[in-house]
Coordinates of C-alpha atoms in Angstrom, one line a residue:
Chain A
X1444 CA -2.3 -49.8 44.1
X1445 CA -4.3 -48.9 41.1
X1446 CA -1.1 -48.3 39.3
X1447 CA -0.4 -52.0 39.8
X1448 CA -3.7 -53.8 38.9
X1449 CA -3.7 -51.5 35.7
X1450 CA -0.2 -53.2 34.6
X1451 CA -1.5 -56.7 35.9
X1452 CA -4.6 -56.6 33.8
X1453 CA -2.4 -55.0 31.1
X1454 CA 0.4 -57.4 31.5
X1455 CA -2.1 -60.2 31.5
X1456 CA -3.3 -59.6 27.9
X1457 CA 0.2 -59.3 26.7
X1458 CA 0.7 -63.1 27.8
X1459 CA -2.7 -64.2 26.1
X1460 CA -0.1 -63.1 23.2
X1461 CA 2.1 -65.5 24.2
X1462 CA 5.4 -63.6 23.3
X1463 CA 7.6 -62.9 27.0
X1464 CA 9.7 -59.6 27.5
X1465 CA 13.1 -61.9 25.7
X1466 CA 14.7 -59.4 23.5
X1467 CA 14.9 -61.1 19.5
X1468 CA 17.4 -58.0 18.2
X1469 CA 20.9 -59.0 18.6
X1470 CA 24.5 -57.1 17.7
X1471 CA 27.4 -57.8 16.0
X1472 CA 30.1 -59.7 18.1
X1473 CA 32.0 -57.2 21.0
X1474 CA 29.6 -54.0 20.1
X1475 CA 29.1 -52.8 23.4
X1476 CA 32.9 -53.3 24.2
X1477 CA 33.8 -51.5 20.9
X1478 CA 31.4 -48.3 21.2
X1479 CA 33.0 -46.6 24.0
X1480 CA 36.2 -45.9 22.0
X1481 CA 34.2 -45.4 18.9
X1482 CA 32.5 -42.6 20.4
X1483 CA 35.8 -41.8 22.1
X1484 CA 36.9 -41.2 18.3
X1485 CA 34.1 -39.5 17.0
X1486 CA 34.3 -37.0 19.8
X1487 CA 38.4 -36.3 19.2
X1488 CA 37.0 -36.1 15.7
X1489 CA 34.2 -33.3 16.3
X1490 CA 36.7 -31.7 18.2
X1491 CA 39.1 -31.4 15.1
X1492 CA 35.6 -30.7 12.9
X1493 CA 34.7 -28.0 15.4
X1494 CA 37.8 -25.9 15.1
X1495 CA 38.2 -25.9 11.7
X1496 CA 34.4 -25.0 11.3
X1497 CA 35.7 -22.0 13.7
X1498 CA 38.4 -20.9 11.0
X1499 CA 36.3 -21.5 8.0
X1500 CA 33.6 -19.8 9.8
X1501 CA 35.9 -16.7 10.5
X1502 CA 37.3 -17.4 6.5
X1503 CA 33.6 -16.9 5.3
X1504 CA 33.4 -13.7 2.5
X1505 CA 30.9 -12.2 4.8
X1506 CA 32.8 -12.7 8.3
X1507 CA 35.8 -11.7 6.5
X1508 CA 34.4 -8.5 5.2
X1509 CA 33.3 -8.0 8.0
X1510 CA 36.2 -8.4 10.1
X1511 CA 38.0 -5.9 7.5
X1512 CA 35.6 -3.3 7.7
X1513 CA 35.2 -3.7 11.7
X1514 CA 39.6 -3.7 11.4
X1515 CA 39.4 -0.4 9.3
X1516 CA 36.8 1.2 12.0
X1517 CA 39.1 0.5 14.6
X1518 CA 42.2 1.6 13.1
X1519 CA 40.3 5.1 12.0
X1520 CA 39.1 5.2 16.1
X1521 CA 42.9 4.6 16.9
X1522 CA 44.3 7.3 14.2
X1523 CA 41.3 9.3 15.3
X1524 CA 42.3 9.1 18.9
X1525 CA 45.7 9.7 18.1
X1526 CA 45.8 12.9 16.0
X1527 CA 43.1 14.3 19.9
X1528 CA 45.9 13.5 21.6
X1529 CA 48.7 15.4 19.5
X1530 CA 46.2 18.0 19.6
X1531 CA 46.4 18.4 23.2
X1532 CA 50.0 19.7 23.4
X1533 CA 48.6 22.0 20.5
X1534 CA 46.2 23.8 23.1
X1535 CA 48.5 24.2 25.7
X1536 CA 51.1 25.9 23.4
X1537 CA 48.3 28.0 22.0
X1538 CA 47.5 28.9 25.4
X1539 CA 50.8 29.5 26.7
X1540 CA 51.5 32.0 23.4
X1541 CA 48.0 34.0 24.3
X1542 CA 48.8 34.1 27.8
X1543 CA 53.0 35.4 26.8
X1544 CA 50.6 37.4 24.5
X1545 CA 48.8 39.1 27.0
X1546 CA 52.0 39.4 29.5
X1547 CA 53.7 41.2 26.8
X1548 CA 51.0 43.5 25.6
X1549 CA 51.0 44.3 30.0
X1550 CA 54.5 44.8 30.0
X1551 CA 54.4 47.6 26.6
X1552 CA 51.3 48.9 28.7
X1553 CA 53.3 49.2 31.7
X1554 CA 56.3 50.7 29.6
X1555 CA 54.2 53.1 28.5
X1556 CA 52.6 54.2 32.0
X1557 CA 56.7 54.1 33.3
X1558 CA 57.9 56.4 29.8
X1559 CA 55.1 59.2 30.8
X1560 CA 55.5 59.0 34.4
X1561 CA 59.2 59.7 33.4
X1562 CA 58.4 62.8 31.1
X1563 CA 56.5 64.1 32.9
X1564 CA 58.8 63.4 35.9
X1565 CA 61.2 65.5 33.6
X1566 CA 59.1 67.9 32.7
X1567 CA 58.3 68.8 36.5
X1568 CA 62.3 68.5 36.7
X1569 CA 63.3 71.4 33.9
X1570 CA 61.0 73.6 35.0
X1571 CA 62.7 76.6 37.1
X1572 CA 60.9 77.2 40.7
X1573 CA 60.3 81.3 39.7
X1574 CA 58.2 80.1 37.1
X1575 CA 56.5 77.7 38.7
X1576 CA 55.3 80.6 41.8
X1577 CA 54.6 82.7 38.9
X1578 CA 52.1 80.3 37.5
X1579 CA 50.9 79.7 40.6
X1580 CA 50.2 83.4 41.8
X1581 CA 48.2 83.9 38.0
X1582 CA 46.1 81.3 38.7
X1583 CA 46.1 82.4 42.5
X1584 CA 45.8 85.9 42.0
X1585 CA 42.6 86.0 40.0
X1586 CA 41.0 83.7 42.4
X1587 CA 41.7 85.9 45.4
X1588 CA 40.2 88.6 43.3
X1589 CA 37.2 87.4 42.3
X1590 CA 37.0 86.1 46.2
X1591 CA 37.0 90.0 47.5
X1592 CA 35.0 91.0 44.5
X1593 CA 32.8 88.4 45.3
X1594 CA 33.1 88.2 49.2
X1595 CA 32.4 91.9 50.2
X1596 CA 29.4 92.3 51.0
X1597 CA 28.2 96.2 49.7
X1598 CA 28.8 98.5 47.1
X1599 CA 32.2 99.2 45.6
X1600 CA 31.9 103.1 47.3
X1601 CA 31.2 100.9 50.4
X1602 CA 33.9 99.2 49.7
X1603 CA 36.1 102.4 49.4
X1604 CA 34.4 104.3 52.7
X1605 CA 35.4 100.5 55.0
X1606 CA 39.1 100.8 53.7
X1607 CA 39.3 104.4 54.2
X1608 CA 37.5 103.9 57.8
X1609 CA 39.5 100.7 58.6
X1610 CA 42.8 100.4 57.0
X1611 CA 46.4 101.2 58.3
X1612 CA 47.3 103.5 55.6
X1613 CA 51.1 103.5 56.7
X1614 CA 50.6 99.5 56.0
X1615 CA 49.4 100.9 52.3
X1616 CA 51.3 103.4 51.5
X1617 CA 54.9 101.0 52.6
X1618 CA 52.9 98.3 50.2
X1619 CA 52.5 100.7 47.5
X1620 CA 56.1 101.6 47.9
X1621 CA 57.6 97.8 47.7
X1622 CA 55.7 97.6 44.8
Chain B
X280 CA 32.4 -53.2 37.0
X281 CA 29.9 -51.0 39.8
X282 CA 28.0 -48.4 38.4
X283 CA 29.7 -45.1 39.4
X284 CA 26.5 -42.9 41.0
X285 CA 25.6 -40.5 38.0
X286 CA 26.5 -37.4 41.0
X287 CA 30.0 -38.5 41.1
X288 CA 30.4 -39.0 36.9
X289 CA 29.3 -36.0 36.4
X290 CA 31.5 -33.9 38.8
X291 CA 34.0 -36.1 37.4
X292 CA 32.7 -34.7 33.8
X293 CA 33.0 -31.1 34.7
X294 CA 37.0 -31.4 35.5
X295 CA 38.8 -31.3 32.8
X296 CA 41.6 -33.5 34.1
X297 CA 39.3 -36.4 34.1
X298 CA 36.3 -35.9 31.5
X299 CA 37.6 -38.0 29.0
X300 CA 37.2 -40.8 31.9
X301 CA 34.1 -40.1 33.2
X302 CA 32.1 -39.8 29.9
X303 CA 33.9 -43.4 29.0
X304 CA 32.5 -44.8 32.4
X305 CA 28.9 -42.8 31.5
X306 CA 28.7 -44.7 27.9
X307 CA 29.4 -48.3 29.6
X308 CA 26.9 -46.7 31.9
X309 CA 24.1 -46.6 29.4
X310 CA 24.7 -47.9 26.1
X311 CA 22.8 -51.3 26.6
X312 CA 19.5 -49.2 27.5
X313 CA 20.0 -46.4 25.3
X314 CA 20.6 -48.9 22.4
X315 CA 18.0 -50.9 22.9
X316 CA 15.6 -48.0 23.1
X317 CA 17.0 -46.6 19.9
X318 CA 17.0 -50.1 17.9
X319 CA 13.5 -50.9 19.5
X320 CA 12.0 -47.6 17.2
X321 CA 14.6 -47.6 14.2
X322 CA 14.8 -51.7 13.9
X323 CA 17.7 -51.6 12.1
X324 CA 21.1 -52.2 13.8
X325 CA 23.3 -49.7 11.4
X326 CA 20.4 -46.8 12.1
X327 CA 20.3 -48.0 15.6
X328 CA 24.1 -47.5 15.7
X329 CA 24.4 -44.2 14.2
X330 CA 21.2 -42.6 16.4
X331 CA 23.0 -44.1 19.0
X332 CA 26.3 -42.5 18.6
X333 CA 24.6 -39.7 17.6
X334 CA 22.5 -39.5 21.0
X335 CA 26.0 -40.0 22.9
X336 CA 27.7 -37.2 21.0
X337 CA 24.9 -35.0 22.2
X338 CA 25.4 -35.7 25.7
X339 CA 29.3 -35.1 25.3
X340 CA 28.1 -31.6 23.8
X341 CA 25.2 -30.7 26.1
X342 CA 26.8 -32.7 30.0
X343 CA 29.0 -29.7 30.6
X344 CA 24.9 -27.2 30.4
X345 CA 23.2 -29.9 32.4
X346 CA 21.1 -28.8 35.6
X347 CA 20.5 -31.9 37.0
X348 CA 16.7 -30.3 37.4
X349 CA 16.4 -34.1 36.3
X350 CA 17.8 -37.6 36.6
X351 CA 20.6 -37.9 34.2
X352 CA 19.4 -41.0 32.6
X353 CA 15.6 -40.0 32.0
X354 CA 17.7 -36.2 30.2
X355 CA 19.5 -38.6 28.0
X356 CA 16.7 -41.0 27.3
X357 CA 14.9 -38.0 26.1
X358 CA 18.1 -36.8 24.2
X359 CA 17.9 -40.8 22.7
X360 CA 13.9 -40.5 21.7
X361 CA 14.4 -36.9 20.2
X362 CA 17.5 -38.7 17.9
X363 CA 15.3 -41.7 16.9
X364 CA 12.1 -39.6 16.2
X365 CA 14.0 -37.1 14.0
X366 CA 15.8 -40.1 12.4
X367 CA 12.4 -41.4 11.2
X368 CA 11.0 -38.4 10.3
X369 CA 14.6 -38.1 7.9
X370 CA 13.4 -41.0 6.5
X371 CA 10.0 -40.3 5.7
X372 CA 11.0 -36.9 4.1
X373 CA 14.0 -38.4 2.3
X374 CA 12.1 -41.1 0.6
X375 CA 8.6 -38.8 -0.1
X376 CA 6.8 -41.7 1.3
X377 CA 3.9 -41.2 4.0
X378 CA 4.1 -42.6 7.7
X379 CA 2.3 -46.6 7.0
X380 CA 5.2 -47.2 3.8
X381 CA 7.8 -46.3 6.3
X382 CA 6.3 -48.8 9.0
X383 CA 6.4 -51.3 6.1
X384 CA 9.6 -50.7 5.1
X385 CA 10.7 -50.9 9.2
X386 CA 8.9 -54.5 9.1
X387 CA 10.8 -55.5 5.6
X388 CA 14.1 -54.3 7.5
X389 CA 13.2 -57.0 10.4
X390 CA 12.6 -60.2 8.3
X391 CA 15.9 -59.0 6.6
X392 CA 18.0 -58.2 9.5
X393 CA 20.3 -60.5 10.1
X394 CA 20.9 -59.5 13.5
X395 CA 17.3 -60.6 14.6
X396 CA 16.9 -63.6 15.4
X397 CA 13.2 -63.9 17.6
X398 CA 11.0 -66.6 16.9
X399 CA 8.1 -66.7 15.1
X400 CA 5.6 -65.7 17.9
X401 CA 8.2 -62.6 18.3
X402 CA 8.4 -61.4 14.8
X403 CA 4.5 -61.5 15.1
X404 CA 4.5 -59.0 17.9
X405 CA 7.6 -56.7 16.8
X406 CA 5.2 -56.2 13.2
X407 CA 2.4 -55.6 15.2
X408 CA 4.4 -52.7 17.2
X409 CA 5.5 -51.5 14.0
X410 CA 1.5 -50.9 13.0
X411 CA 0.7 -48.7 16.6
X412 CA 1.1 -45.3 16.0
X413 CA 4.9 -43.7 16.9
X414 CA 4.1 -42.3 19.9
X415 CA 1.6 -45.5 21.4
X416 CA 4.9 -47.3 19.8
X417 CA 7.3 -45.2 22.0
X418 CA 4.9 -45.9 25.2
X419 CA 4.5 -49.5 25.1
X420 CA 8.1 -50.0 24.3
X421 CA 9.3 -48.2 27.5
X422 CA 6.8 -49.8 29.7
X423 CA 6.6 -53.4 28.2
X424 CA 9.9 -54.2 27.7
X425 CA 12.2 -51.0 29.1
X426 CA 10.5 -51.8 32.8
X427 CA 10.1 -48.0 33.0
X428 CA 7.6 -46.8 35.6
X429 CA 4.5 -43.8 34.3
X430 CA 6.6 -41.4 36.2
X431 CA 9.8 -42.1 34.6
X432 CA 7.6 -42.0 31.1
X433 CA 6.3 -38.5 31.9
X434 CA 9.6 -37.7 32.8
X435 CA 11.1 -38.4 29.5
X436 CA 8.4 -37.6 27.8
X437 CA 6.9 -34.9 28.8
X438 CA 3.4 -36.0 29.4
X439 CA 1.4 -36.3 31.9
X440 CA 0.7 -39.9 33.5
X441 CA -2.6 -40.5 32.5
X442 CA -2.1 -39.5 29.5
X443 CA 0.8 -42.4 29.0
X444 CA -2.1 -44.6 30.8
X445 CA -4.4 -43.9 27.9
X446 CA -1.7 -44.5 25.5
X447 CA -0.4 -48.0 26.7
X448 CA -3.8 -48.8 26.8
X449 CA -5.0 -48.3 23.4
X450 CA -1.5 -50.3 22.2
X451 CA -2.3 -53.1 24.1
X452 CA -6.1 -53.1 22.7
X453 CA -4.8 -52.6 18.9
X454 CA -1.9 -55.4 19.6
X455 CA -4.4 -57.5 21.2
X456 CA -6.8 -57.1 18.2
X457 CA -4.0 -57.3 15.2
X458 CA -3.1 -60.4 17.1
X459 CA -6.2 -62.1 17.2
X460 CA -6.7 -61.5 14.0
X461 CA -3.2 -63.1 12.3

């Protein structure tokens, strides 16, 4: 409502001017039928325009240095990437050697352990059973000595008197005799 | 020829297959008011041509980016003010000369174009347009002879109603005055 008086009052000092809304511009002949293809033209145009700014943008010194050194940082990643990978084989044969490594050192080990086993195997083989219950009575013998020496319980005249007192001497003296 | 609804052009815009088409039918669209805005600021009909081919191209570039937050034709009405405002500040900045020489030289470009052809009583009123201030300029223009509503103004603008109130206001006061006066 106020809106509308404003543009009355407004509208009613314009005509005290006595110039109406009539437009006194004009165009050339057929410009408004014209300007659609025109523009039609221009944009086919900028089209063009815009991909050869593209190319000379990526022709530019910088973008092109650029472009070689960001080309040269990816071929380095690639080569890069490349000699990992070949290296991977590498571990797996290095592994594979220290683990046939290790087997083989396990098998001379175990060579070894069979090679003594079997001398001594031998050994125990060559040697003649009287000489064996020879060694054994030595080592026996002393042992059961030292077992009555040590065992009795008394003097060595005590010792005497209990045999004397106690022992078959027909047992003794057929002993004696075998001996 | 209907006007196609500005919904309907621009989905037509956005597919490929028939772009071409729909920005043809948006130009017949709006050429006659978005030249007319243009030549209103710039006066001459070559400027007014290029800023308005100019303006167009614009929309070609920026349609595909457009939100439809607002109407179509207030967006490229602003796109058309931006083009003419930047065109005359080009010209000031070319030519070293400060704003009045450049309204000068805009009313020595209307007794000289030949495609102007007002009376007398109208070439009285476009030179006294040419002395308000660009922006009161850009106001009364759109509302005196565009038939644009405040809102539509603000719209384009970017100011607030009352503001563009103020604005017409002082125009018609210093048209009133310069008119009187000659």
């Amino acid at each position: 409502m106020e809106d509308n008086k404003h543009n009355r009052d407004e509208e009613g000092k314009i005509r005290h001017f006595n110039a109406g809304k009539e437009n006194p511009f004009k165009v050339p002949d057929g410009y408004f039928e014209k300007l659609p293809s025109t523009l039609q033209e221009r944009i086919s145009e900028e089209r063009k325009t815009l991909g050869k700014e593209r190319l000379g943008y990526l022709l530019k010194p910088q973008v092109a240095i650029s472009g070689l050194v960001l080309a040269v940082l990816i071929l380095s990643g690639i080569l890069y990437l490349q000699k990992d990978t070949t290296q991977i084989p590498d571990l797996v044969a290095m592994a594979r050697d220290k683990q046939i490594k290790k087997d083989q050192a396990g098998l001379k080990e175990l060579n070894s352990q069979i090679k003594t086993e079997d001398v001594k195997t031998r050994h125990i083989e060559n040697i003649e059973d009287d000489v064996v219950l020879e060694e054994i009575q030595e080592e026996m013998i002393p042992q059961r000595e030292e077992m009555v020496e040590n065992n009795f319980p008394g003097t060595e005249k005590e010792e005497i008197d209990y045999l004397l007192d106690n022992a078959d001497l027909s047992l003794i003296m057929e002993e004696l005799n075998n001996n | 020829m209907t006007d196609i609804e500005d919904k309907e052009l621009l989905k037509r815009f956005r597919d490929k297959a028939t772009q071409g088409y729909a920005f043809n039918l948006l130009v017949r669209k709006y050429q006659h008011r978005i030249y007319w805005h243009i030549r209103r600021m710039v006066i001459d009909h070559e400027d007014a041509n290029d800023v308005t081919q100019n303006t167009f191209l614009k929309v070609w570039k920026g349609l595909d980016g457009f939100k439809e937050e607002s109407q179509l034709y207030t967006w490229i009405y602003r796109i058309a003010t931006n083009e003419s405002l930047s065109f005359l500040k080009q010209k000031r900045t070319r030519f070293f000369i400060p704003m009045i020489d450049v309204e000068q030289d805009l009313a020595k470009s209307l007794e000289a174009d030949t495609y102007f052809s007002g009376d007398e009583v109208s070439q009285k009123l476009q030179r006294a347009i040419l002395k308000l201030p660009e922006k009161q300029r850009l106001v009364f223009n759109m509302k005196y002879f565009e038939d644009l509503t405040y809102e539509e103004i603000s719209e384009i603008l970017k100011t607030s109603v009352g503001a563009l109130k103020a604005s017409y206001h002082h125009a018609v006061k210093k048209l009133e005055e310069y008119l009187n006066l000659n």
